[in-house]
mmCIF file of C-alpha atoms in Angstrom:
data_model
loop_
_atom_site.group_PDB
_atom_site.id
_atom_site.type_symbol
_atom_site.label_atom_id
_atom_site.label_comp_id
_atom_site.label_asym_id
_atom_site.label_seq_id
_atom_site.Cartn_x
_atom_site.Cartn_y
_atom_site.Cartn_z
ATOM 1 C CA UNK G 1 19.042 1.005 52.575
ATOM 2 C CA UNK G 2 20.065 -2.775 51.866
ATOM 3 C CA UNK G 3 20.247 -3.166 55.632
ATOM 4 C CA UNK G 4 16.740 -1.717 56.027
ATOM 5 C CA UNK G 5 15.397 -4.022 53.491
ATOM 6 C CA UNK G 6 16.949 -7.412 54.949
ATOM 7 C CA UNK G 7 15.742 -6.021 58.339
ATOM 8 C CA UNK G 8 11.844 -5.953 56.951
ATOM 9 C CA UNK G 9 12.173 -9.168 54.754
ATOM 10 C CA UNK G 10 13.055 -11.205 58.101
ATOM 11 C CA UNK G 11 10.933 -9.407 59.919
ATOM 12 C CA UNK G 12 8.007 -10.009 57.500
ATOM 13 C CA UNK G 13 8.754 -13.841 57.141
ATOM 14 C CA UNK G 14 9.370 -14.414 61.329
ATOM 15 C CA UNK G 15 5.627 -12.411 62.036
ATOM 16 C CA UNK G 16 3.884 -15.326 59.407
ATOM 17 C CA UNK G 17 1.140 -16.933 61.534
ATOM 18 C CA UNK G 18 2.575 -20.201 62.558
ATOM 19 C CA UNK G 19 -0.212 -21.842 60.978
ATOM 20 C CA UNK G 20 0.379 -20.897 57.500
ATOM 21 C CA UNK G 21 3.924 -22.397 57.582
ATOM 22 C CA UNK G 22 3.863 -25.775 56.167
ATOM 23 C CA UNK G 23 6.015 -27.721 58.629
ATOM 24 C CA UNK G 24 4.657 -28.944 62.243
ATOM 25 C CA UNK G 25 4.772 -26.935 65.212
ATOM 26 C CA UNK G 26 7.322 -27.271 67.644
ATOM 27 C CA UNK G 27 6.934 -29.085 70.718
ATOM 28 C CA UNK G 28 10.128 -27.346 72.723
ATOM 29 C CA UNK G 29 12.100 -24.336 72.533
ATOM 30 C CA UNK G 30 14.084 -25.534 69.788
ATOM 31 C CA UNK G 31 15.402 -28.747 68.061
ATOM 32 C CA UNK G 32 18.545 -28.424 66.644
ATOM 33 C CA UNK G 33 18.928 -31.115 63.611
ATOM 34 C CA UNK G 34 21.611 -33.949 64.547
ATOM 35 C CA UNK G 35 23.206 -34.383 61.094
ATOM 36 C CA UNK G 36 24.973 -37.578 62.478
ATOM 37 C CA UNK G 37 22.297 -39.311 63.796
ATOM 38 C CA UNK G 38 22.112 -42.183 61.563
ATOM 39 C CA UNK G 39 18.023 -42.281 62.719
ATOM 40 C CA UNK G 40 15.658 -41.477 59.578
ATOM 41 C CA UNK G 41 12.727 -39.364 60.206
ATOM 42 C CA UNK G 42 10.387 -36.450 59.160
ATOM 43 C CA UNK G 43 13.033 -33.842 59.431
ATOM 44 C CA UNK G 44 15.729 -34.538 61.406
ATOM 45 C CA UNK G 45 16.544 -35.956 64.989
ATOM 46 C CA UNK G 46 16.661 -33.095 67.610
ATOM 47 C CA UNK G 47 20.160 -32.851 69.330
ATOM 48 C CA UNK G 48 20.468 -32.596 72.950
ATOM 49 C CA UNK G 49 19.881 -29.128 73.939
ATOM 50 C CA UNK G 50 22.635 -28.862 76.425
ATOM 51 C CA UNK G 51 25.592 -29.571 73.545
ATOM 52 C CA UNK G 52 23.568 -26.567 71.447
ATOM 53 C CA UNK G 53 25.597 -23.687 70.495
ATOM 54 C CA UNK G 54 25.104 -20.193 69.090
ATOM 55 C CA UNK G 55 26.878 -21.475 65.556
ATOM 56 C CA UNK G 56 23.789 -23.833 65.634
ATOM 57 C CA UNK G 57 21.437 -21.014 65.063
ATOM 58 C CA UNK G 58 24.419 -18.841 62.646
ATOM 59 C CA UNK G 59 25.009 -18.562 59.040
ATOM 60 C CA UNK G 60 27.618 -16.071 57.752
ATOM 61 C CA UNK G 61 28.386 -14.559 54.390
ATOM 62 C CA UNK G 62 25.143 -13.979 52.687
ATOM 63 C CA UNK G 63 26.587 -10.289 51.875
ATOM 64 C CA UNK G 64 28.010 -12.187 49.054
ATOM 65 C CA UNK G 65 27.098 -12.223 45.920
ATOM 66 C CA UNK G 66 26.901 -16.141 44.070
ATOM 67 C CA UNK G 67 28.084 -16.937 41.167
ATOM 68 C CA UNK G 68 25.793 -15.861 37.947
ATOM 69 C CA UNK G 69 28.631 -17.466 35.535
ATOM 70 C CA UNK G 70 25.859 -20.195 34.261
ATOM 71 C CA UNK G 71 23.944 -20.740 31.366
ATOM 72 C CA UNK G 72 20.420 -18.805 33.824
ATOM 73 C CA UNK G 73 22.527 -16.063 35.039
ATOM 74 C CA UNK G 74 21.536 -16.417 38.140
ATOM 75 C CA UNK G 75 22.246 -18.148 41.581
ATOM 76 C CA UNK G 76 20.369 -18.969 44.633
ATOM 77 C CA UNK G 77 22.298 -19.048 48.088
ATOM 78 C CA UNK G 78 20.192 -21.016 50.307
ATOM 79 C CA UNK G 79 19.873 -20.845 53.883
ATOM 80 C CA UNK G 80 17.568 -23.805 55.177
ATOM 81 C CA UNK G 81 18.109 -26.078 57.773
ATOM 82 C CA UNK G 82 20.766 -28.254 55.792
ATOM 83 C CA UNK G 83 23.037 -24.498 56.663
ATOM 84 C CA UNK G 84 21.555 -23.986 60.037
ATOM 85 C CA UNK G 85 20.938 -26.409 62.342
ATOM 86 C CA UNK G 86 19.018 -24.250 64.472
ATOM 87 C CA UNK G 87 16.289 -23.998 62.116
ATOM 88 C CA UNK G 88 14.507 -27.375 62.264
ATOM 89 C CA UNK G 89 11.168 -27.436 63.029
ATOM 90 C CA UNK G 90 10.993 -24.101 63.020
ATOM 91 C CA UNK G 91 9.219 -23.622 59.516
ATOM 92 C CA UNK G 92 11.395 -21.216 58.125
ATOM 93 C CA UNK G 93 13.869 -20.372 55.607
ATOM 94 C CA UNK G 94 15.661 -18.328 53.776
ATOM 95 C CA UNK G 95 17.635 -17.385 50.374
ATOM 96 C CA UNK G 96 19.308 -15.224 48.633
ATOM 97 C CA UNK G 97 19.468 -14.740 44.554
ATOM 98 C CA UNK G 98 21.518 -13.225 41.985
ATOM 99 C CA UNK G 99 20.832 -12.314 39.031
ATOM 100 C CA UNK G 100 23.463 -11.240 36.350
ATOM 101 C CA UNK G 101 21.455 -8.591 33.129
ATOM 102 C CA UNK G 102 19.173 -10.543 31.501
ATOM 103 C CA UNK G 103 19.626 -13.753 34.414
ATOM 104 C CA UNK G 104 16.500 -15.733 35.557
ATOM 105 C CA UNK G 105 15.480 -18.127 38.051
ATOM 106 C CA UNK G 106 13.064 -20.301 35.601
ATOM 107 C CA UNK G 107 9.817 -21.506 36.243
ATOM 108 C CA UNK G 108 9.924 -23.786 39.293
ATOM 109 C CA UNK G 109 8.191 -24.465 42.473
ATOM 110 C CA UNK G 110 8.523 -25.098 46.456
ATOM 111 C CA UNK G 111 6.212 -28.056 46.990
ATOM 112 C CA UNK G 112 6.392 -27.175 50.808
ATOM 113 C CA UNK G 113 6.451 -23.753 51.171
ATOM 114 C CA UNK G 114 5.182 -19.786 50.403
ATOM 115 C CA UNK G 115 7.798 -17.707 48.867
ATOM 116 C CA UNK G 116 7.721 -13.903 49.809
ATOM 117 C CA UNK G 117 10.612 -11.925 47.658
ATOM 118 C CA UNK G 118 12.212 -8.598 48.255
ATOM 119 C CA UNK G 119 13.956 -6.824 45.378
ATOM 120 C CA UNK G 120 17.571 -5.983 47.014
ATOM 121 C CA UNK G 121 18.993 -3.685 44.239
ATOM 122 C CA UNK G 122 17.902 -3.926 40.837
ATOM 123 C CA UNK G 123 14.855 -4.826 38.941
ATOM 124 C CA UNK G 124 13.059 -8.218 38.417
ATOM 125 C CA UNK G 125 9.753 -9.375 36.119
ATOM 126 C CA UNK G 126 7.938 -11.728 38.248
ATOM 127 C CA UNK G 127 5.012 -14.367 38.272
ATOM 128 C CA UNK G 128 3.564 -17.172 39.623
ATOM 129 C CA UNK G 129 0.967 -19.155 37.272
ATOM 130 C CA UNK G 130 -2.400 -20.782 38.952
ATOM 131 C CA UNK G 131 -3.403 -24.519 39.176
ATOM 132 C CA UNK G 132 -5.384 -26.327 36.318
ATOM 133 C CA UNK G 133 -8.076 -25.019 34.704
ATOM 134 C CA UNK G 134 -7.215 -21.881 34.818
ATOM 135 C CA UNK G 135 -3.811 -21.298 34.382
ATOM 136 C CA UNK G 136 -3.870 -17.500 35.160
ATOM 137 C CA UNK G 137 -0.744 -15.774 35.219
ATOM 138 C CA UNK G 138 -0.302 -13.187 37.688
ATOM 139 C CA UNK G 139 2.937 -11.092 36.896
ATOM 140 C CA UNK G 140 4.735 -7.557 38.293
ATOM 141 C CA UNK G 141 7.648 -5.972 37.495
ATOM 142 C CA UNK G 142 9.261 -5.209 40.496
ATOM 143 C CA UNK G 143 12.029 -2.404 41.651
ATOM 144 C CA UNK G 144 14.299 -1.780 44.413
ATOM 145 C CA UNK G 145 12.058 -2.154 48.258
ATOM 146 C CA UNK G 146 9.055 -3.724 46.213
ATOM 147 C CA UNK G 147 7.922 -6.739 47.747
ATOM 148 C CA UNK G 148 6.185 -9.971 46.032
ATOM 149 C CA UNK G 149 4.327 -13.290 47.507
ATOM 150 C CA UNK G 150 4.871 -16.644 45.609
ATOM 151 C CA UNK G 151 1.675 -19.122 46.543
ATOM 152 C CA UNK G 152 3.021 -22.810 48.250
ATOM 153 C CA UNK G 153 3.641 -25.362 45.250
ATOM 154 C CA UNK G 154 2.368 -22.570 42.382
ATOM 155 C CA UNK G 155 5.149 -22.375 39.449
ATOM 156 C CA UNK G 156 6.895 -18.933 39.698
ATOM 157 C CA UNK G 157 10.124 -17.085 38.017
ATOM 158 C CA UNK G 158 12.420 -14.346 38.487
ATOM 159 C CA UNK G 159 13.502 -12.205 35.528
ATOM 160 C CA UNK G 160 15.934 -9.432 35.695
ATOM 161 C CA UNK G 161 14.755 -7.608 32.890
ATOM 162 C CA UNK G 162 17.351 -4.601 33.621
ATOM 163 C CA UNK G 163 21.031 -3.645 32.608
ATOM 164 C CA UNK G 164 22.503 -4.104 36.172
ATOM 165 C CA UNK G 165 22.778 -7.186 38.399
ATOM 166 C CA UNK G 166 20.377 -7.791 40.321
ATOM 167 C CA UNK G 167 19.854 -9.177 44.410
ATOM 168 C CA UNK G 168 16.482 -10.606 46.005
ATOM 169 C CA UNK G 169 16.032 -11.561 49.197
ATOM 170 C CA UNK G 170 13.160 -14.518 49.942
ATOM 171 C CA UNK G 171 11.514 -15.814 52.756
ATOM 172 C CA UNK G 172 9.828 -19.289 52.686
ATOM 173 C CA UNK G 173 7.744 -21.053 55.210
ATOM 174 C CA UNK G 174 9.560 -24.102 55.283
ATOM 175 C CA UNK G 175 13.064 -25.235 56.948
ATOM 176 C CA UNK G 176 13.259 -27.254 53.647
ATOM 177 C CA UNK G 177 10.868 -25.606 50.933
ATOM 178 C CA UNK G 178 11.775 -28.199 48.564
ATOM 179 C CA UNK G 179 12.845 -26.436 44.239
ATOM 180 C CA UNK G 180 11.641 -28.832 41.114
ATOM 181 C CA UNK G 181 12.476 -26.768 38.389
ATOM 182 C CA UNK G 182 10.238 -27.136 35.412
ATOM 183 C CA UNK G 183 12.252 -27.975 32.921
ATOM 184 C CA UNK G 184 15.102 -29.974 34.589
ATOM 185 C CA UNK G 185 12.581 -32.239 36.167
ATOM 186 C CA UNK G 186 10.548 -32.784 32.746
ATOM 187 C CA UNK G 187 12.968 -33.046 30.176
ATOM 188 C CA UNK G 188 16.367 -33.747 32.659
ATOM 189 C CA UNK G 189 14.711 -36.657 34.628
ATOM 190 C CA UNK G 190 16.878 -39.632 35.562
ATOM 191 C CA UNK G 191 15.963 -41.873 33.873
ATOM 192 C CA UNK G 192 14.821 -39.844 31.244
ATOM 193 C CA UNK G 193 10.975 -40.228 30.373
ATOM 194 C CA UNK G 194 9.966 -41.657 26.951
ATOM 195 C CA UNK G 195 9.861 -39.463 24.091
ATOM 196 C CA UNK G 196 6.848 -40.458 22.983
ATOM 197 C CA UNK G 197 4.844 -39.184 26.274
ATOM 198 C CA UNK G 198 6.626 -35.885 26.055
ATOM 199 C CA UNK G 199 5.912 -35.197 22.153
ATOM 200 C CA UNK G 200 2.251 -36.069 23.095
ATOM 201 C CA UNK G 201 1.871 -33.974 26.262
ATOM 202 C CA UNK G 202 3.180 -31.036 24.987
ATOM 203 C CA UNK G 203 2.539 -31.222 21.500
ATOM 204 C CA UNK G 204 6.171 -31.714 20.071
ATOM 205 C CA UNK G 205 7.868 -34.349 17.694
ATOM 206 C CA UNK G 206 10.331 -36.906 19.075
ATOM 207 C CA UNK G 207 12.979 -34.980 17.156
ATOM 208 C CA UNK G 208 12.387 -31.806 19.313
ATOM 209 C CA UNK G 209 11.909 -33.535 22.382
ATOM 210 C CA UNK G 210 15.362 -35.911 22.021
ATOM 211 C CA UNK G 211 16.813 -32.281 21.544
ATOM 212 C CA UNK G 212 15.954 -30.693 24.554
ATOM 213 C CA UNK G 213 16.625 -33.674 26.765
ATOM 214 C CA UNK G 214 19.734 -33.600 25.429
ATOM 215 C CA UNK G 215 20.305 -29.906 26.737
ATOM 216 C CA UNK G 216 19.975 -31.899 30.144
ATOM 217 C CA UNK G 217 21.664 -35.211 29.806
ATOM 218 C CA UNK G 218 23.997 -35.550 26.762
ATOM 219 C CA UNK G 219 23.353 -39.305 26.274
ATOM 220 C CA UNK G 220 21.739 -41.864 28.851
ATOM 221 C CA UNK G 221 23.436 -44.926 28.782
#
């Protein structure tokens, strides 16, 4: 059954019409990223296709479960373009996530790509939240073979809401989708942003604020 399910997630993500993937079209068969070229561009340099090899276009291992030992209970095991070479310019990706009872991937986003998530084994509370004014949250609990699309750049969690671990497989339309999560990027920013616009914007005292960045940093020197 889990091999039937990985078989229709990649299948659903490699049928997206090329124009709905985020990233430019390619111009050649392939372009396999050059990691050593010291040559800084939108992506990465192509290598030359005659020193391409099948371990360009290979990933092994994501059988595995990661590590849910953290304070989410939960880990994501990418597989993007900085894993497989193979994959640039190809506007695509993919991950897998674990989720220990009670884990969650918190509110984030992929500011370059559409997510779609398969539930693996378990069961997961999911959402994705709409763009100013409206705000709308749309949310679905999700079991085993159920299938959910994340919007590009919308904020969207996982929630494993059961008593088992949890395993999701997700496709995204990117070879680098890009994760700001929420609440590292607001209150763990480097350097951190002023108290004083963070008790405003959402409504806090400095006192409240100073304590949840210092869930993220400790002290700033």
């Amino acid at each position: 059954m889990a091999l039937r399910l990985i078989f229709a997630i990649l299948t659903l993500v490699t049928t997206f019409p090329i124009t709905l993937a985020s990233d430019p079209s390619p111009l050649q068969d392939f372009c396999v990223a050059d990691r050593m070229s010291a040559v800084f561009v939108n992506g990465f340099v192509c290598k030359d296709p005659k020193f391409a090899t099948a371990n360009d276009f290979f990933f092994p291992g994501l059988d595995k479960p990661g590590n849910t030992m953290n304070p989410m209970g939960s880990a994501v095991t990418p597989v993007n373009v900085a894993q497989i070479a193979g994959l640039n310019t190809l506007g695509i990706s993919l991950a897998r996530i674990d989720f220990a009872p009670n884990g969650l991937n918190p509110p984030h986003t992929h500011p370059r790509a559409t997510e779609i998530l398969v539930v693996v084994e378990g069961t997961l509370s999911v959402g994705f939240v709409t763009s100013n004014p409206d705000n709308k949250l749309f949310a679905k609990i999700l079991q085993k073979g159920d299938v959910f699309v994340f919007p590009e750049g919308l904020i969207h969690f996982q929630f494993n809401n059961g008593l088992v671990p949890a395993v999701a497989l997700s496709g995204l339309s990117s070879q680098n989708p890009g994760v700001i999560t929420i609440a590292n990027a607001v209150f763990g920013s480097k350097p951190p942003i002023s108290d004083d616009i963070l008790a405003k914007a959402f409504m806090l005292d400095k006192k409240t604020v100073d304590f949840l960045q210092s869930q993220f940093w400790g002290s700033y020197p």
